[in-house]
Amino acid sequence: MKSSKKELIIGLCVCVALFALFMGINFLKGVNVFKAANYYYADYTNVAGLQVSAPVTLNGFKVGQVRDIAYQFDNPGHVKVELSLDRSLRLPSGTAAIIEQDILGTSTIVLRPTDSTQFCEVGSTIKGETASGLMENVSQNLMPSVSAIFPKIDSLLTSLNRVVADPALTKSVGRLDAITLNLEQTMKQINATTRSLSPVMANVTGITENLNTMSGALAAVSEDLKAAPIDSVMQNLTVLSANLRDLSQQLNDPNSSLGLITHDRALYDNLNNCAASLDSLLIDVKRNPKRYISIKLL
């Protein structure tokens, strides 16, 4: 009796262990055994490194995973892939399962549904396609262009070597060094000239200030001239000019009093003789004062 109980316990432990192993393996594969799923099959000629448990996506959302991958020995060159999809998903007729690779080389299946109103039966085989990978695109599209560029690069390097080996290039570089040196010396001279211009600019500033002062003084003089009685001065000058004109006319007129003085020769001679007599009288007075002046003493 006791031995039968032990055998029963051992059998239960083995069953539990097998069940745990089964659940662990499926968990590691990403299979949820408690979730109902529909199974479809896809036929490929190249699975591009697709692995079991690889995700199956629709519009970027995971709707299932790869359940199994098997090579069809009875149909050489073809590989059958079993897809475990969500039971709520219904695939329209003509839906394709496309294998795509990311930049790291990991392969996934992307479903591309159609607009058909008919649906694929569960367990049926859908169309399988393999998209071009990154390296395949590089080899097919980029490499021919690179191969075409190589001869041009070779000719370019040859031309560049020819230009570098040309003595004229060395001379040009020497001329550039000389030009650079001349430019440096010119800049030093310009800097020295700029420093010497500082006092000149200070003098110019002083002259400008003096000019501003003179301008203010001239403005004040202009205001004074505006306030001066220029009209009355001009009238006085006009009257003076008229008087001088009349005096000049009288001097030039021999019939006027002033004209007689300037034009009568006899009057001139009499005045001359009178002056001579007065001069003789003064000389005689100086010589003989007693003749004219008598001093009596009491």
Tab-separated table of C-alpha atoms in Angstrom:
chain	number	residue	atom	x	y	z
A	1	MET	CA	0.000	0.000	0.000
A	2	LYS	CA	2.790	2.304	0.948
A	3	SER	CA	4.718	1.528	-2.235
A	4	SER	CA	1.724	2.390	-4.403
A	5	LYS	CA	1.410	5.776	-2.696
A	6	LYS	CA	5.073	6.507	-3.353
A	7	GLU	CA	4.698	5.559	-7.000
A	8	LEU	CA	1.649	7.807	-7.263
A	9	ILE	CA	3.523	10.744	-5.726
A	10	ILE	CA	6.503	10.175	-8.014
A	11	GLY	CA	4.218	10.041	-11.058
A	12	LEU	CA	2.497	13.299	-10.024
A	13	CYS	CA	5.877	14.988	-9.550
A	14	VAL	CA	7.023	13.836	-12.978
A	15	CYS	CA	3.812	15.154	-14.569
A	16	VAL	CA	4.162	18.495	-12.787
A	17	ALA	CA	7.808	18.709	-13.877
A	18	LEU	CA	6.906	17.900	-17.491
A	19	PHE	CA	4.111	20.445	-17.416
A	20	ALA	CA	6.458	23.092	-15.976
A	21	LEU	CA	9.057	22.231	-18.612
A	22	PHE	CA	6.461	22.514	-21.357
A	23	MET	CA	5.232	25.854	-20.011
A	24	GLY	CA	8.796	27.149	-19.573
A	25	ILE	CA	9.779	26.235	-23.123
A	26	ASN	CA	6.683	27.893	-24.542
A	27	PHE	CA	7.220	30.935	-22.324
A	28	LEU	CA	10.772	31.267	-23.606
A	29	LYS	CA	9.417	30.994	-27.140
A	30	GLY	CA	6.891	33.716	-26.368
A	31	VAL	CA	3.927	31.348	-26.827
A	32	ASN	CA	0.922	31.887	-24.620
A	33	VAL	CA	-0.618	28.418	-24.353
A	34	PHE	CA	-3.646	29.791	-22.500
A	35	LYS	CA	-4.551	32.172	-25.349
A	36	ALA	CA	-6.485	30.768	-28.293
A	37	ALA	CA	-4.885	31.284	-31.711
A	38	ASN	CA	-5.513	30.536	-35.373
A	39	TYR	CA	-2.833	28.879	-37.441
A	40	TYR	CA	-1.907	29.756	-41.021
A	41	TYR	CA	0.933	28.664	-43.240
A	42	ALA	CA	3.176	30.632	-45.601
A	43	ASP	CA	5.393	29.227	-48.338
A	44	TYR	CA	8.855	30.788	-48.989
A	45	THR	CA	11.839	30.058	-51.162
A	46	ASN	CA	14.121	32.062	-48.817
A	47	VAL	CA	13.319	32.709	-45.153
A	48	ALA	CA	16.263	35.208	-44.791
A	49	GLY	CA	17.317	33.948	-41.358
A	50	LEU	CA	13.788	33.858	-39.912
A	51	GLN	CA	13.651	32.203	-36.490
A	52	VAL	CA	10.903	30.475	-34.509
A	53	SER	CA	9.042	32.907	-32.200
A	54	ALA	CA	9.790	35.805	-34.578
A	55	PRO	CA	6.986	38.393	-34.326
A	56	VAL	CA	4.244	38.738	-36.935
A	57	THR	CA	3.038	42.347	-37.257
A	58	LEU	CA	0.176	44.146	-38.959
A	59	ASN	CA	0.462	47.933	-39.345
A	60	GLY	CA	3.363	47.834	-36.886
A	61	PHE	CA	1.350	45.975	-34.201
A	62	LYS	CA	2.247	42.438	-33.126
A	63	VAL	CA	-0.641	40.107	-33.945
A	64	GLY	CA	1.157	36.782	-33.623
A	65	GLN	CA	4.423	34.926	-33.991
A	66	VAL	CA	6.173	32.224	-35.966
A	67	ARG	CA	5.163	28.840	-34.574
A	68	ASP	CA	7.327	26.534	-36.650
A	69	ILE	CA	9.666	26.514	-39.669
A	70	ALA	CA	10.064	23.364	-41.740
A	71	TYR	CA	11.854	22.599	-44.969
A	72	GLN	CA	9.649	20.854	-47.547
A	73	PHE	CA	11.681	17.888	-48.667
A	74	ASP	CA	8.880	16.779	-50.956
A	75	ASN	CA	8.984	20.232	-52.632
A	76	PRO	CA	12.688	21.127	-52.862
A	77	GLY	CA	13.540	24.829	-52.631
A	78	HIS	CA	10.505	25.695	-50.482
A	79	VAL	CA	10.174	26.317	-46.753
A	80	LYS	CA	6.858	26.167	-44.896
A	81	VAL	CA	6.379	28.591	-42.005
A	82	GLU	CA	3.586	28.097	-39.484
A	83	LEU	CA	2.066	31.352	-38.174
A	84	SER	CA	0.200	31.581	-34.889
A	85	LEU	CA	-2.142	34.597	-35.118
A	86	ASP	CA	-4.661	36.150	-32.789
A	87	ARG	CA	-8.010	34.352	-33.121
A	88	SER	CA	-9.829	37.704	-33.500
A	89	LEU	CA	-7.794	38.466	-36.662
A	90	ARG	CA	-9.332	37.480	-40.007
A	91	LEU	CA	-7.077	37.569	-43.058
A	92	PRO	CA	-8.612	38.829	-46.344
A	93	SER	CA	-8.012	36.654	-49.400
A	94	GLY	CA	-4.735	37.516	-51.112
A	95	THR	CA	-2.991	38.575	-47.885
A	96	ALA	CA	0.803	38.265	-48.189
A	97	ALA	CA	3.260	37.469	-45.388
A	98	ILE	CA	6.452	39.419	-46.135
A	99	ILE	CA	9.744	38.670	-44.395
A	100	GLU	CA	11.632	41.911	-43.618
A	101	GLN	CA	15.016	42.486	-41.985
A	102	ASP	CA	15.955	45.432	-39.791
A	103	ILE	CA	19.367	47.109	-39.750
A	104	LEU	CA	20.648	44.501	-37.253
A	105	GLY	CA	19.621	41.601	-39.508
A	106	THR	CA	16.681	40.435	-37.374
A	107	SER	CA	13.902	39.013	-39.533
A	108	THR	CA	10.195	39.591	-38.871
A	109	ILE	CA	7.011	38.849	-40.826
A	110	VAL	CA	4.819	41.748	-41.874
A	111	LEU	CA	1.262	41.004	-43.042
A	112	ARG	CA	0.042	42.933	-46.080
A	113	PRO	CA	-3.746	42.527	-46.334
A	114	THR	CA	-5.898	43.269	-49.379
A	115	ASP	CA	-9.295	44.960	-49.762
A	116	SER	CA	-11.029	41.675	-50.512
A	117	THR	CA	-14.285	40.884	-48.710
A	118	GLN	CA	-13.425	37.178	-48.791
A	119	PHE	CA	-11.339	35.736	-45.959
A	120	CYS	CA	-8.733	32.980	-45.791
A	121	GLU	CA	-9.737	29.780	-44.036
A	122	VAL	CA	-7.956	28.934	-40.835
A	123	GLY	CA	-5.119	26.484	-41.570
A	124	SER	CA	-4.804	27.598	-45.218
A	125	THR	CA	-1.594	28.634	-46.905
A	126	ILE	CA	-1.098	32.319	-47.676
A	127	LYS	CA	1.351	33.940	-50.060
A	128	GLY	CA	4.887	34.351	-48.732
A	129	GLU	CA	7.373	36.975	-49.943
A	130	THR	CA	10.863	38.032	-48.914
A	131	ALA	CA	11.731	41.739	-48.983
A	132	SER	CA	15.201	42.861	-50.031
A	133	GLY	CA	17.531	43.217	-47.079
A	134	LEU	CA	19.864	46.092	-46.381
A	135	MET	CA	22.969	44.345	-47.676
A	136	GLU	CA	21.098	43.127	-50.763
A	137	ASN	CA	19.977	46.697	-51.490
A	138	VAL	CA	23.540	47.861	-51.050
A	139	SER	CA	24.894	45.170	-53.375
A	140	GLN	CA	22.209	45.759	-56.002
A	141	ASN	CA	21.889	49.549	-55.949
A	142	LEU	CA	24.942	51.089	-54.300
A	143	MET	CA	27.772	48.834	-55.427
A	144	PRO	CA	27.256	49.423	-59.195
A	145	SER	CA	27.417	53.166	-58.587
A	146	VAL	CA	30.530	52.762	-56.441
A	147	SER	CA	32.136	50.588	-59.111
A	148	ALA	CA	31.422	53.265	-61.700
A	149	ILE	CA	32.984	55.920	-59.455
A	150	PHE	CA	36.263	54.045	-58.902
A	151	PRO	CA	37.752	54.798	-62.381
A	152	LYS	CA	36.890	58.488	-61.949
A	153	ILE	CA	38.538	58.515	-58.525
A	154	ASP	CA	41.637	56.888	-60.030
A	155	SER	CA	41.867	59.516	-62.790
A	156	LEU	CA	41.230	62.255	-60.224
A	157	LEU	CA	44.060	61.029	-57.996
A	158	THR	CA	46.359	60.812	-61.035
A	159	SER	CA	45.550	64.395	-61.999
A	160	LEU	CA	46.024	65.498	-58.387
A	161	ASN	CA	49.436	63.854	-58.212
A	162	ARG	CA	50.387	65.559	-61.479
A	163	VAL	CA	49.324	68.933	-60.116
A	164	VAL	CA	51.161	68.417	-56.823
A	165	ALA	CA	54.350	67.399	-58.644
A	166	ASP	CA	54.226	70.481	-60.909
A	167	PRO	CA	57.115	72.921	-60.044
A	168	ALA	CA	54.807	75.818	-60.817
A	169	LEU	CA	52.750	74.893	-57.753
A	170	THR	CA	55.816	75.155	-55.535
A	171	LYS	CA	56.619	78.569	-56.989
A	172	SER	CA	53.026	79.656	-56.460
A	173	VAL	CA	53.211	78.579	-52.830
A	174	GLY	CA	56.448	80.571	-52.459
A	175	ARG	CA	54.749	83.604	-53.980
A	176	LEU	CA	51.847	83.170	-51.585
A	177	ASP	CA	54.295	83.150	-48.659
A	178	ALA	CA	55.875	86.364	-49.953
A	179	ILE	CA	52.458	87.953	-50.449
A	180	THR	CA	51.463	86.930	-46.928
A	181	LEU	CA	54.658	88.482	-45.543
A	182	ASN	CA	54.020	91.700	-47.481
A	183	LEU	CA	50.466	91.802	-46.214
A	184	GLU	CA	51.700	91.374	-42.657
A	185	GLN	CA	54.188	94.237	-43.072
A	186	THR	CA	51.496	96.392	-44.674
A	187	MET	CA	49.169	95.741	-41.757
A	188	LYS	CA	51.945	96.740	-39.319
A	189	GLN	CA	52.465	99.998	-41.249
A	190	ILE	CA	48.733	100.643	-41.271
A	191	ASN	CA	48.611	100.093	-37.511
A	192	ALA	CA	51.531	102.511	-37.012
A	193	THR	CA	49.837	105.064	-39.254
A	194	THR	CA	46.622	104.658	-37.318
A	195	ARG	CA	48.443	105.298	-34.040
A	196	SER	CA	50.079	108.439	-35.512
A	197	LEU	CA	46.712	109.681	-36.703
A	198	SER	CA	45.381	109.782	-33.149
A	199	PRO	CA	46.970	113.216	-32.330
A	200	VAL	CA	45.828	114.531	-35.701
A	201	MET	CA	42.296	113.435	-34.930
A	202	ALA	CA	42.575	115.183	-31.548
A	203	ASN	CA	43.663	118.397	-33.341
A	204	VAL	CA	40.816	118.020	-35.773
A	205	THR	CA	38.475	117.680	-32.824
A	206	GLY	CA	39.888	120.891	-31.329
A	207	ILE	CA	39.565	122.716	-34.648
A	208	THR	CA	36.004	121.518	-34.929
A	209	GLU	CA	35.259	122.850	-31.458
A	210	ASN	CA	36.863	126.210	-32.379
A	211	LEU	CA	34.810	126.332	-35.553
A	212	ASN	CA	31.700	125.655	-33.523
A	213	THR	CA	32.686	128.530	-31.185
A	214	MET	CA	33.323	130.858	-34.161
A	215	SER	CA	30.033	129.818	-35.662
A	216	GLY	CA	28.315	130.765	-32.422
A	217	ALA	CA	30.130	134.126	-32.381
A	218	LEU	CA	29.179	134.800	-35.996
A	219	ALA	CA	25.618	133.939	-35.145
A	220	ALA	CA	25.740	136.454	-32.273
A	221	VAL	CA	27.244	139.127	-34.600
A	222	SER	CA	24.526	138.379	-37.112
A	223	GLU	CA	21.922	138.881	-34.403
A	224	ASP	CA	23.595	142.181	-33.392
A	225	LEU	CA	23.610	143.316	-37.015
A	226	LYS	CA	19.951	142.481	-37.267
A	227	ALA	CA	19.282	144.563	-34.133
A	228	ALA	CA	21.495	147.550	-35.303
A	229	PRO	CA	19.726	150.660	-36.798
A	230	ILE	CA	21.150	150.084	-40.259
A	231	ASP	CA	18.315	151.996	-41.920
A	232	SER	CA	19.082	155.227	-40.049
A	233	VAL	CA	22.824	154.830	-40.720
A	234	MET	CA	22.137	154.391	-44.412
A	235	GLN	CA	19.935	157.502	-44.413
A	236	ASN	CA	22.706	159.507	-42.695
A	237	LEU	CA	25.223	158.242	-45.244
A	238	THR	CA	22.849	159.299	-48.030
A	239	VAL	CA	22.500	162.823	-46.557
A	240	LEU	CA	26.278	163.068	-46.058
A	241	SER	CA	26.860	161.986	-49.636
A	242	ALA	CA	24.416	164.649	-50.860
A	243	ASN	CA	26.161	167.337	-48.785
A	244	LEU	CA	29.558	166.312	-50.111
A	245	ARG	CA	28.191	166.418	-53.641
A	246	ASP	CA	26.861	169.986	-53.057
A	247	LEU	CA	30.202	171.085	-51.543
A	248	SER	CA	32.047	169.625	-54.518
A	249	GLN	CA	29.732	171.436	-56.904
A	250	GLN	CA	30.294	174.752	-55.067
A	251	LEU	CA	34.057	174.226	-55.117
A	252	ASN	CA	33.948	173.600	-58.853
A	253	ASP	CA	31.581	176.515	-59.550
A	254	PRO	CA	33.655	179.761	-60.065
A	255	ASN	CA	30.648	181.917	-59.303
A	256	SER	CA	30.070	180.568	-55.787
A	257	SER	CA	31.818	181.808	-52.673
A	258	LEU	CA	33.884	178.664	-52.316
A	259	GLY	CA	34.475	178.633	-56.045
A	260	LEU	CA	35.940	182.148	-55.943
A	261	ILE	CA	38.411	181.015	-53.296
A	262	THR	CA	39.583	178.134	-55.424
A	263	HIS	CA	39.382	179.872	-58.832
A	264	ASP	CA	40.303	183.632	-58.181
A	265	ARG	CA	44.042	184.047	-58.894
A	266	ALA	CA	44.184	187.582	-57.467
A	267	LEU	CA	42.720	186.422	-54.167
A	268	TYR	CA	45.300	183.663	-54.064
A	269	ASP	CA	48.113	186.131	-54.739
A	270	ASN	CA	46.823	188.589	-52.116
A	271	LEU	CA	46.603	185.847	-49.560
A	272	ASN	CA	50.112	184.747	-50.491
A	273	ASN	CA	51.447	188.313	-50.183
A	274	CYS	CA	49.630	188.763	-46.886
A	275	ALA	CA	51.191	185.605	-45.580
A	276	ALA	CA	54.636	186.807	-46.711
A	277	SER	CA	54.147	190.205	-45.059
A	278	LEU	CA	52.960	188.533	-41.874
A	279	ASP	CA	56.009	186.322	-41.943
A	280	SER	CA	58.337	189.370	-42.374
A	281	LEU	CA	56.542	191.134	-39.531
A	282	LEU	CA	57.003	188.217	-37.202
A	283	ILE	CA	60.703	188.004	-38.085
A	284	ASP	CA	61.162	191.715	-37.401
A	285	VAL	CA	59.292	191.438	-34.103
A	286	LYS	CA	61.637	188.688	-33.057
A	287	ARG	CA	64.660	190.767	-33.992
A	288	ASN	CA	63.525	194.176	-32.636
A	289	PRO	CA	60.944	193.568	-29.988
A	290	LYS	CA	61.624	196.932	-28.358
A	291	ARG	CA	60.384	198.656	-31.411
A	292	TYR	CA	56.943	197.248	-30.897
A	293	ILE	CA	56.789	196.635	-27.190
A	294	SER	CA	57.699	199.350	-24.627
A	295	ILE	CA	58.152	198.553	-20.990
A	296	LYS	CA	57.982	201.425	-18.480
A	297	LEU	CA	59.211	201.042	-14.990
A	298	LEU	CA	57.572	203.130	-12.315
